[in-house]
CSV table of C-alpha atoms and ligand atoms in Angstrom, one decimal:
chain,number,residue,atom,x,y,z
A,4,MET,CA,0.0,0.0,0.0
A,5,ASN,CA,2.7,2.4,1.2
A,6,GLY,CA,1.0,5.7,0.7
A,7,TYR,CA,-0.7,4.7,-2.6
A,8,THR,CA,-3.1,7.4,-3.8
A,9,GLY,CA,-5.3,6.9,-6.8
A,10,PRO,CA,-8.1,4.8,-8.1
A,11,GLY,CA,-8.8,1.2,-7.1
A,12,VAL,CA,-11.5,-1.3,-6.3
A,13,VAL,CA,-12.5,-2.6,-2.8
A,14,LEU,CA,-13.6,-6.2,-2.7
A,15,ARG,CA,-15.9,-7.6,-0.1
A,16,PHE,CA,-16.3,-11.3,0.3
A,17,GLY,CA,-19.3,-13.3,1.4
A,18,GLU,CA,-19.7,-16.5,3.4
A,19,LEU,CA,-18.6,-14.7,6.5
A,20,PHE,CA,-19.7,-17.5,8.7
A,21,LEU,CA,-16.5,-19.2,7.7
A,22,LYS,CA,-14.2,-19.3,10.7
A,23,GLY,CA,-10.6,-20.1,11.5
A,24,LYS,CA,-8.7,-22.3,9.1
A,25,ASN,CA,-11.5,-22.4,6.6
A,26,ARG,CA,-11.6,-18.6,6.5
A,27,TYR,CA,-7.8,-18.4,5.7
A,28,LEU,CA,-8.2,-21.0,3.0
A,29,PHE,CA,-11.1,-19.1,1.5
A,30,GLU,CA,-9.1,-15.8,1.5
A,31,ASP,CA,-5.9,-17.4,0.2
A,32,ILE,CA,-7.7,-19.0,-2.7
A,33,LEU,CA,-9.8,-15.9,-3.4
A,34,GLU,CA,-6.6,-13.9,-3.6
A,35,ARG,CA,-5.0,-16.3,-5.9
A,36,ASN,CA,-8.1,-16.3,-8.1
A,37,VAL,CA,-8.3,-12.5,-8.2
A,38,ARG,CA,-4.7,-12.3,-9.1
A,39,TRP,CA,-5.2,-14.8,-11.9
A,40,ALA,CA,-8.4,-13.0,-13.1
A,41,VAL,CA,-6.6,-9.6,-13.5
A,42,ALA,CA,-3.2,-11.1,-14.7
A,43,GLN,CA,-3.7,-9.6,-18.1
A,44,ARG,CA,-3.8,-6.1,-16.7
A,45,ASP,CA,-0.3,-4.8,-16.1
A,46,ASP,CA,-1.8,-1.5,-14.7
A,47,VAL,CA,-3.2,-3.0,-11.5
A,48,VAL,CA,-1.9,-4.9,-8.4
A,49,VAL,CA,-3.8,-7.0,-5.9
A,50,HIS,CA,-3.3,-6.1,-2.3
A,51,ARG,CA,-4.5,-8.0,0.7
A,52,LYS,CA,-4.1,-6.9,4.3
A,53,HIS,CA,-5.9,-7.1,7.6
A,54,GLY,CA,-8.6,-9.3,6.1
A,55,ARG,CA,-9.3,-6.7,3.3
A,56,MET,CA,-8.6,-7.1,-0.4
A,57,PHE,CA,-8.1,-4.4,-3.0
A,58,VAL,CA,-7.2,-4.0,-6.6
A,59,LEU,CA,-5.1,-0.9,-6.9
A,60,GLY,CA,-4.4,1.1,-10.1
A,61,ALA,CA,-7.8,1.3,-11.9
A,62,ASP,CA,-11.5,1.1,-11.5
A,63,ASP,CA,-12.8,1.0,-15.1
A,64,GLU,CA,-15.8,-0.9,-16.3
A,65,ARG,CA,-13.8,-3.7,-17.9
A,66,LEU,CA,-12.0,-4.3,-14.6
A,67,MET,CA,-15.2,-4.3,-12.7
A,68,HIS,CA,-16.8,-6.7,-15.1
A,69,ARG,CA,-13.8,-9.1,-14.8
A,70,LEU,CA,-14.0,-9.0,-11.0
A,71,GLY,CA,-17.8,-9.7,-11.4
A,72,GLU,CA,-16.7,-13.1,-12.7
A,73,VAL,CA,-14.7,-14.1,-9.6
A,74,PHE,CA,-16.7,-16.4,-7.3
A,75,GLY,CA,-16.4,-15.6,-3.6
A,76,ILE,CA,-16.7,-11.8,-4.1
A,77,ALA,CA,-19.9,-10.5,-2.6
A,78,SER,CA,-19.5,-6.9,-3.9
A,79,CYS,CA,-17.0,-4.5,-5.5
A,80,SER,CA,-16.9,-0.8,-5.0
A,81,PRO,CA,-14.8,1.7,-7.0
A,82,ALA,CA,-12.7,3.7,-4.6
A,83,VAL,CA,-10.2,6.5,-4.5
A,84,PHE,CA,-7.3,6.1,-2.1
A,85,CYS,CA,-6.0,9.4,-0.6
A,86,ASP,CA,-3.8,10.8,2.1
A,87,LYS,CA,-4.9,10.0,5.6
A,88,THR,CA,-6.0,13.6,6.4
A,89,LEU,CA,-9.4,15.1,7.0
A,90,GLU,CA,-8.8,17.5,4.1
A,91,ALA,CA,-7.8,14.9,1.6
A,92,MET,CA,-10.8,12.6,2.5
A,93,THR,CA,-13.2,15.5,2.4
A,94,GLN,CA,-12.0,16.7,-1.0
A,95,THR,CA,-12.1,13.2,-2.4
A,96,ALA,CA,-15.6,12.6,-1.1
A,97,VAL,CA,-16.8,15.9,-2.5
A,98,LYS,CA,-15.3,15.1,-6.0
A,99,MET,CA,-16.9,11.7,-6.0
A,100,ALA,CA,-20.3,13.2,-5.0
A,101,GLN,CA,-20.0,15.8,-7.7
A,102,ALA,CA,-19.4,13.2,-10.3
A,103,ARG,CA,-22.5,11.4,-9.4
A,104,ALA,CA,-24.8,14.3,-8.3
A,105,SER,CA,-26.8,14.5,-11.5
A,106,ARG,CA,-28.2,11.1,-10.9
A,107,ALA,CA,-29.1,11.6,-7.3
A,108,LYS,CA,-31.1,13.7,-4.9
A,109,THR,CA,-30.2,12.2,-1.6
A,110,PHE,CA,-27.0,10.7,-0.2
A,111,ARG,CA,-25.4,9.5,3.0
A,112,ILE,CA,-21.8,9.2,4.2
A,113,SER,CA,-20.8,5.9,5.9
A,114,ALA,CA,-17.5,6.4,7.6
A,115,ARG,CA,-15.6,3.7,9.3
A,116,ARG,CA,-12.5,4.2,11.4
A,117,SER,CA,-10.5,1.1,12.3
A,118,ASP,CA,-7.4,3.2,13.1
A,119,LYS,CA,-8.5,4.4,16.5
A,120,GLY,CA,-5.5,6.7,16.6
A,121,PHE,CA,-7.0,8.9,13.9
A,122,ALA,CA,-8.2,12.1,15.5
A,123,LYS,CA,-11.7,12.2,14.1
A,124,THR,CA,-14.3,9.6,15.0
A,125,SER,CA,-16.6,8.0,12.4
A,126,GLY,CA,-19.4,10.2,13.6
A,127,ASP,CA,-17.2,13.3,13.2
A,128,LEU,CA,-16.3,12.2,9.6
A,129,ASN,CA,-20.0,11.7,8.8
A,130,ARG,CA,-20.9,15.2,9.9
A,131,ILE,CA,-17.9,17.1,8.5
A,132,VAL,CA,-17.7,15.4,5.2
A,133,GLY,CA,-21.5,15.3,4.9
A,134,ALA,CA,-21.7,19.0,5.4
A,135,ALA,CA,-19.1,19.6,2.7
A,136,VAL,CA,-20.9,17.5,0.2
A,137,VAL,CA,-24.2,19.3,0.9
A,138,GLN,CA,-22.5,22.6,0.3
A,139,ALA,CA,-20.7,21.5,-2.9
A,140,THR,CA,-23.6,19.7,-4.5
A,141,GLY,CA,-26.9,20.7,-2.9
A,142,LEU,CA,-27.7,17.0,-2.3
A,143,ARG,CA,-29.8,16.2,0.7
A,144,VAL,CA,-28.8,13.8,3.5
A,145,ASP,CA,-31.1,10.9,4.0
A,146,LEU,CA,-29.7,8.1,6.1
A,147,GLU,CA,-32.5,5.6,5.5
A,148,SER,CA,-33.2,5.8,1.8
A,149,HIS,CA,-30.7,7.5,-0.4
A,150,ASP,CA,-29.7,7.4,-4.0
A,151,LEU,CA,-26.0,7.6,-3.3
A,152,GLU,CA,-23.8,6.2,-0.6
A,153,ILE,CA,-20.3,7.4,-0.1
A,154,GLY,CA,-18.1,5.4,2.3
A,155,ILE,CA,-14.9,6.6,4.0
A,156,GLU,CA,-12.5,4.1,5.5
A,157,VAL,CA,-9.6,5.1,7.7
A,158,GLY,CA,-7.4,2.1,8.4
A,159,LEU,CA,-4.0,1.7,9.9
A,160,ASP,CA,-2.3,1.6,6.5
A,161,TRP,CA,-4.8,3.4,4.3
A,162,ALA,CA,-7.6,5.9,3.8
A,163,PHE,CA,-10.0,5.7,1.0
A,164,VAL,CA,-13.4,6.8,-0.2
A,165,TRP,CA,-15.8,4.5,-2.1
A,166,SER,CA,-19.2,4.8,-3.6
A,167,SER,CA,-21.9,2.2,-4.1
A,168,GLY,CA,-20.6,-0.5,-6.4
A,169,GLN,CA,-21.9,-3.6,-8.0
A,170,PRO,CA,-22.9,-6.9,-6.4
A,171,GLY,CA,-20.4,-9.6,-7.0
A,172,PRO,CA,-21.3,-13.1,-8.1
A,173,GLY,CA,-21.2,-14.5,-4.5
A,174,GLY,CA,-20.5,-18.2,-4.0
A,175,LEU,CA,-17.2,-19.7,-2.9
A,176,PRO,CA,-13.8,-19.1,-4.5
A,177,VAL,CA,-13.2,-21.8,-7.3
A,178,GLY,CA,-11.0,-24.4,-5.8
A,179,VAL,CA,-11.9,-24.3,-2.1
A,180,SER,CA,-14.2,-27.3,-2.5
A,181,GLY,CA,-11.7,-29.3,-4.5
A,182,ARG,CA,-12.2,-30.6,-8.0
A,183,GLY,CA,-15.1,-32.2,-9.8
A,184,LEU,CA,-15.3,-34.0,-13.2
A,185,LEU,CA,-18.1,-32.5,-15.3
A,186,LEU,CA,-19.7,-34.7,-18.0
A,187,LEU,CA,-19.9,-32.0,-20.6
A,188,SER,CA,-22.1,-32.6,-23.7
A,189,GLY,CA,-22.9,-30.0,-26.3
A,190,GLY,CA,-26.3,-29.3,-24.8
A,191,ILE,CA,-27.6,-26.5,-22.8
A,192,ASP,CA,-27.7,-28.1,-19.3
A,193,SER,CA,-24.3,-29.5,-18.6
A,194,PRO,CA,-22.3,-26.2,-18.9
A,195,VAL,CA,-24.8,-24.6,-16.6
A,196,ALA,CA,-24.3,-27.4,-14.1
A,197,GLY,CA,-20.6,-26.9,-14.3
A,198,HIS,CA,-21.0,-23.2,-13.7
A,199,LEU,CA,-23.2,-23.8,-10.6
A,200,MET,CA,-20.6,-26.1,-9.1
A,201,GLN,CA,-17.8,-23.7,-9.8
A,202,LYS,CA,-19.9,-21.2,-7.8
A,203,ARG,CA,-19.8,-23.6,-4.8
A,204,GLY,CA,-16.0,-23.7,-5.0
A,205,LEU,CA,-15.3,-26.7,-7.2
A,206,ALA,CA,-12.7,-26.4,-9.8
A,207,LEU,CA,-13.7,-28.3,-12.9
A,208,SER,CA,-12.1,-30.9,-15.2
A,209,ALA,CA,-14.4,-32.0,-18.0
A,210,VAL,CA,-15.0,-35.2,-20.0
A,211,TYR,CA,-16.8,-35.4,-23.3
A,212,PHE,CA,-17.8,-38.7,-25.0
A,213,HIS,CA,-17.2,-38.3,-28.7
A,214,SER,CA,-18.7,-40.9,-31.1
A,215,PHE,CA,-16.7,-40.1,-34.1
A,216,PRO,CA,-17.6,-40.6,-37.0
A,217,TYR,CA,-21.3,-40.6,-35.9
A,218,THR,CA,-20.8,-37.3,-34.1
A,219,GLY,CA,-18.5,-35.1,-36.2
A,220,ASP,CA,-15.7,-32.7,-35.5
A,221,GLY,CA,-18.3,-29.9,-35.2
A,222,ALA,CA,-19.8,-31.5,-32.1
A,223,ARG,CA,-16.4,-31.8,-30.5
A,224,ASP,CA,-15.4,-28.2,-31.3
A,225,LYS,CA,-18.6,-27.0,-29.8
A,226,VAL,CA,-17.8,-28.8,-26.5
A,227,VAL,CA,-14.3,-27.2,-26.6
A,228,ARG,CA,-15.9,-23.8,-27.0
A,229,LEU,CA,-18.3,-24.4,-24.0
A,230,ALA,CA,-15.3,-25.5,-21.9
A,231,THR,CA,-13.5,-22.3,-22.9
A,232,VAL,CA,-16.4,-20.2,-21.5
A,233,LEU,CA,-16.3,-22.2,-18.2
A,234,ALA,CA,-12.5,-21.8,-18.2
A,235,GLN,CA,-12.9,-18.0,-17.7
A,236,ARG,CA,-13.6,-18.7,-14.1
A,237,GLN,CA,-10.7,-20.9,-13.2
A,238,LYS,CA,-7.0,-21.2,-14.1
A,239,GLU,CA,-7.0,-24.4,-16.0
A,240,LEU,CA,-9.8,-26.6,-17.2
A,241,PRO,CA,-8.6,-29.8,-18.7
A,242,LEU,CA,-11.1,-31.5,-21.1
A,243,PHE,CA,-10.8,-35.2,-21.7
A,244,VAL,CA,-12.3,-36.3,-25.1
A,245,VAL,CA,-13.1,-40.0,-24.9
A,246,PRO,CA,-13.7,-42.0,-28.1
A,247,PHE,CA,-17.1,-43.6,-27.5
A,248,ALA,CA,-18.2,-45.0,-30.9
A,249,ARG,CA,-16.8,-48.6,-30.4
A,250,ILE,CA,-18.7,-48.9,-27.1
A,251,GLN,CA,-21.9,-47.7,-28.6
A,252,GLU,CA,-21.6,-50.2,-31.5
A,253,LEU,CA,-20.9,-53.0,-29.1
A,254,LEU,CA,-24.0,-52.1,-27.1
A,255,ARG,CA,-26.1,-51.7,-30.3
A,256,ASP,CA,-25.1,-55.2,-31.4
A,257,HIS,CA,-25.6,-56.9,-28.1
A,258,ALA,CA,-28.3,-55.3,-26.1
A,259,GLU,CA,-32.0,-54.5,-26.4
A,260,ALA,CA,-32.5,-51.1,-28.1
A,261,LYS,CA,-34.8,-49.9,-25.3
A,262,TYR,CA,-32.0,-50.1,-22.8
A,263,LEU,CA,-29.3,-48.4,-25.0
A,264,VAL,CA,-29.4,-44.9,-23.5
A,265,LEU,CA,-29.1,-46.3,-20.0
A,266,LEU,CA,-26.3,-48.6,-21.0
A,267,TYR,CA,-24.5,-45.7,-22.7
A,268,ARG,CA,-24.8,-43.6,-19.6
A,269,ARG,CA,-23.6,-46.4,-17.3
A,270,ALA,CA,-20.5,-46.9,-19.6
A,271,MET,CA,-20.0,-43.1,-19.3
A,272,MET,CA,-20.1,-43.3,-15.6
A,273,ARG,CA,-17.5,-46.0,-15.4
A,274,ILE,CA,-15.1,-44.3,-17.8
A,275,ALA,CA,-15.6,-40.9,-16.1
A,276,GLY,CA,-15.1,-42.5,-12.7
A,277,ALA,CA,-11.8,-44.1,-13.9
A,278,ILE,CA,-10.5,-40.8,-15.2
A,279,ALA,CA,-11.6,-39.1,-12.0
A,280,HIS,CA,-9.7,-41.7,-9.9
A,281,GLN,CA,-6.6,-41.3,-12.0
A,282,ARG,CA,-6.6,-37.5,-11.4
A,283,GLY,CA,-7.5,-37.6,-7.7
A,284,ILE,CA,-11.0,-36.2,-8.4
A,285,HIS,CA,-13.8,-37.3,-6.0
A,286,THR,CA,-17.0,-36.3,-7.6
A,287,LEU,CA,-18.8,-36.4,-11.0
A,288,ILE,CA,-21.2,-33.6,-12.2
A,289,THR,CA,-24.0,-33.9,-14.7
A,290,GLY,CA,-26.6,-31.6,-16.2
A,291,GLU,CA,-29.5,-34.0,-15.4
A,292,SER,CA,-32.8,-32.6,-14.2
A,293,LEU,CA,-35.6,-34.7,-12.7
A,294,GLY,CA,-38.1,-35.8,-15.3
A,295,GLN,CA,-36.8,-33.6,-18.1
A,296,VAL,CA,-36.4,-36.4,-20.6
A,297,ALA,CA,-37.0,-40.2,-20.6
A,298,SER,CA,-33.5,-41.0,-19.3
A,299,GLN,CA,-34.0,-38.7,-16.3
A,300,THR,CA,-36.9,-40.3,-14.5
A,301,LEU,CA,-36.1,-41.2,-10.9
A,302,ALA,CA,-35.8,-44.9,-11.8
A,303,ASN,CA,-33.4,-44.2,-14.6
A,304,LEU,CA,-31.3,-41.8,-12.7
A,305,ALA,CA,-30.9,-44.6,-10.1
A,306,ALA,CA,-30.0,-47.0,-12.8
A,307,ILE,CA,-27.3,-44.7,-14.1
A,308,GLU,CA,-26.0,-43.9,-10.6
A,309,ASP,CA,-25.7,-47.7,-9.9
A,310,ALA,CA,-22.8,-47.8,-12.3
A,311,ALA,CA,-20.9,-44.9,-10.7
A,312,ASP,CA,-18.6,-45.4,-7.7
A,313,LEU,CA,-18.3,-41.7,-7.0
A,314,PRO,CA,-21.0,-39.3,-5.8
A,315,ILE,CA,-22.8,-37.6,-8.7
A,316,LEU,CA,-23.7,-33.9,-8.3
A,317,ARG,CA,-26.7,-32.8,-10.3
A,318,PRO,CA,-27.1,-29.1,-9.5
A,319,LEU,CA,-29.9,-28.8,-12.1
A,320,ILE,CA,-32.0,-31.5,-10.5
A,321,GLY,CA,-34.8,-29.1,-9.5
A,322,TYR,CA,-34.5,-26.6,-12.4
A,323,ASP,CA,-37.0,-26.1,-15.1
A,324,LYS,CA,-35.6,-26.0,-18.6
A,325,ALA,CA,-36.6,-22.3,-18.8
A,326,GLU,CA,-34.4,-21.6,-15.7
A,327,ALA,CA,-31.5,-23.5,-17.2
A,328,ILE,CA,-31.8,-21.5,-20.4
A,329,ALA,CA,-32.0,-18.2,-18.6
A,330,LEU,CA,-28.8,-19.0,-16.7
A,331,ALA,CA,-27.1,-20.3,-19.9
A,332,LYS,CA,-27.8,-17.0,-21.5
A,333,LYS,CA,-26.4,-15.1,-18.6
A,334,ILE,CA,-23.1,-17.0,-18.5
A,335,GLY,CA,-22.7,-16.9,-22.3
A,336,THR,CA,-23.0,-20.6,-23.1
A,337,TYR,CA,-26.5,-20.6,-24.6
A,338,ASP,CA,-25.6,-19.3,-28.1
A,339,ILE,CA,-23.0,-22.0,-28.4
A,340,SER,CA,-25.2,-24.8,-27.0
A,341,ILE,CA,-28.1,-24.1,-29.4
A,342,ALA,CA,-26.1,-24.6,-32.6
A,343,PRO,CA,-27.2,-27.9,-34.1
A,344,HIS,CA,-25.0,-30.8,-33.2
A,345,ASP,CA,-25.0,-34.6,-33.3
A,346,ASP,CA,-25.9,-36.1,-29.9
A,347,CYS,CA,-24.3,-39.5,-29.2
A,348,CYS,CA,-27.0,-40.5,-26.8
A,349,SER,CA,-29.6,-40.6,-29.6
A,350,LEU,CA,-27.5,-43.0,-31.7
A,351,PHE,CA,-29.3,-46.3,-32.5
A,352,VAL,CA,-32.0,-45.4,-29.9
A,353,PRO,CA,-35.7,-46.2,-30.5
A,354,LYS,CA,-38.4,-43.5,-30.3
A,355,HIS,CA,-39.7,-44.8,-27.0
A,356,PRO,CA,-36.8,-45.9,-24.7
A,357,GLU,CA,-37.3,-47.5,-21.4
A,358,THR,CA,-38.5,-44.9,-18.8
A,359,ARG,CA,-38.7,-47.1,-15.8
A,360,ALA,CA,-35.7,-49.4,-16.0
A,361,LYS,CA,-35.6,-52.3,-13.6
A,362,LEU,CA,-32.1,-52.4,-12.4
A,363,LYS,CA,-31.9,-56.2,-12.5
A,364,TYR,CA,-32.7,-56.3,-16.2
A,365,ILE,CA,-30.2,-53.5,-16.9
A,366,ARG,CA,-27.5,-55.3,-15.0
A,367,ALA,CA,-28.4,-58.6,-16.7
A,368,ALA,CA,-28.2,-57.0,-20.1
A,369,GLU,CA,-24.8,-55.5,-19.2
A,370,ALA,CA,-23.5,-58.8,-17.8
A,371,ALA,CA,-24.3,-60.7,-21.0
A,372,ILE,CA,-22.0,-58.5,-23.1
A,373,ASP,CA,-18.5,-59.5,-23.8
A,374,TRP,CA,-16.8,-56.2,-23.1
A,375,GLY,CA,-13.3,-57.3,-24.0
A,376,SER,CA,-11.1,-54.3,-23.2
A,377,HIS,CA,-13.3,-51.7,-24.7
A,378,ILE,CA,-13.7,-49.7,-21.6
A,379,GLU,CA,-10.0,-49.8,-20.7
A,380,GLU,CA,-9.2,-48.7,-24.3
A,381,ALA,CA,-11.6,-45.8,-24.2
A,382,ILE,CA,-9.9,-44.6,-21.0
A,383,GLU,CA,-6.4,-45.0,-22.4
A,384,GLN,CA,-7.3,-43.2,-25.7
A,385,ALA,CA,-8.9,-40.2,-23.9
A,386,GLN,CA,-7.2,-37.1,-25.3
A,387,MET,CA,-6.7,-34.1,-23.1
A,388,VAL,CA,-7.5,-30.7,-24.6
A,389,GLN,CA,-6.6,-27.5,-22.7
A,390,PRO,CA,-9.2,-25.0,-23.8
B,406,LIG,P1,-27.3,-31.4,-21.8
B,406,LIG,O1,-28.1,-30.3,-22.3
B,406,LIG,O2,-26.2,-31.1,-20.8
B,406,LIG,O3,-26.8,-32.3,-23.0
B,406,LIG,P2,-29.7,-32.9,-21.7
B,406,LIG,O4,-30.8,-32.3,-21.0
B,406,LIG,O5,-29.6,-32.9,-23.2
B,406,LIG,O6,-28.3,-32.3,-21.1
B,406,LIG,P3,-29.0,-35.7,-21.7
B,406,LIG,O7,-28.6,-35.5,-23.1
B,406,LIG,O8,-30.0,-36.7,-21.3
B,406,LIG,O9,-29.7,-34.4,-21.1
B,406,LIG,O10,-27.7,-35.8,-20.9
B,406,LIG,C1,-27.7,-35.8,-19.5
B,406,LIG,C2,-26.4,-35.5,-18.9
B,406,LIG,O11,-25.5,-36.6,-19.3
B,406,LIG,C3,-25.7,-34.3,-19.5
B,406,LIG,O12,-26.2,-33.1,-18.9
B,406,LIG,C4,-24.3,-34.5,-19.4
B,406,LIG,O13,-23.8,-34.2,-18.1
B,406,LIG,C5,-24.2,-36.0,-19.6
B,406,LIG,N1,-23.9,-36.3,-21.0
B,406,LIG,C6,-24.7,-36.7,-22.0
B,406,LIG,N2,-24.1,-36.9,-23.2
B,406,LIG,C7,-22.8,-36.7,-22.9
B,406,LIG,C8,-21.6,-36.7,-23.7
B,406,LIG,N3,-21.6,-37.0,-25.0
B,406,LIG,N4,-20.4,-36.4,-23.1
B,406,LIG,C9,-20.4,-36.1,-21.8
B,406,LIG,N5,-21.5,-36.0,-21.0
B,406,LIG,C10,-22.6,-36.3,-21.6
B,407,LIG,MG1,-27.8,-33.6,-24.3
């Protein structure tokens, strides 16, 4: 900090109930993520001290937008750092109020003094700076309901003035909850599911089952583009592309058509589970939503889960399609998802697949198949793409 004066952004973080060790972990990872998020900007530095976090050097819209993508931030306010004197703080607050006065009628000053050695109390600051703002702008003070809030903070190592900012995305910093393996298809739901789990602090790896030549390069490129969008919120997002056509052909040739979707999904679970184990990942994530399609009835979800040896997180389980679409639009995956693509799960599948699979029949169908080393080969031949 060392006497820095100029523009910056004050970050406030949520989930304040976190205590002790968890709190430090939260803050360490948040700091790392903020540093990574602004790494392209050589005009700013990230500063963390006394449980506060700042970005110093700029407060422009692009920077605010970027910070708006960092999970764990509850809100961001543009701020101006100034000398720790009453004159400097008053002048800075007046300037800030003047810049915003045309869009406001009422305001309040919210001063906070954590440096108890500073001669003025927060009450003094509220009154003195408030009076100066009234005089300079003609705005009226209203403590309860105001159009503009101007904050003043006097700390041991800094003094700054901020004004009402933007809400952050909330959630937990990506990485505090560990890592999950997202089953990422080209559809609308799975990228949204990945986003929601990033929001709860999971870093993602992703796996895509590619049935080349039945599903073409376009389908694969689409998934890579979706992964690229999700990768804006975490440092690295490895995507494993698994060749799936041989397994689908095997199932087509040796199982009843009405069970195919479920058998595909069970094979996906096994392969995804093996990749997860290899990488020290302890959970799978899908975009499934209860009852949305035939393969997502409760019975069928259970039949899929039966083949997985890791917990499956399904953050969209209670979402309507319309809600998933709205979120997909907001995070920027929708336009990519709606481009037409081949879907491996509809390959060789009849119009009316089984909706209430009895587990014992599914298991029996699976057991009757000579799998050879198909599953192992698919795992071995998975290609890692770094979007
Ligand atoms: P999405 O929009 O995510 O494709 P969906 O509503 O179309 O979901 P399904 O096609 O039944 O539903 O797929 C359910 C879930 O299974 C997906 O959300 C995804 O997590 C996973 N999945 C399906 N196909 C693939 C695939 N080819 N590769 C990876 N995961 C897949
Ligand atoms: Mg799909």
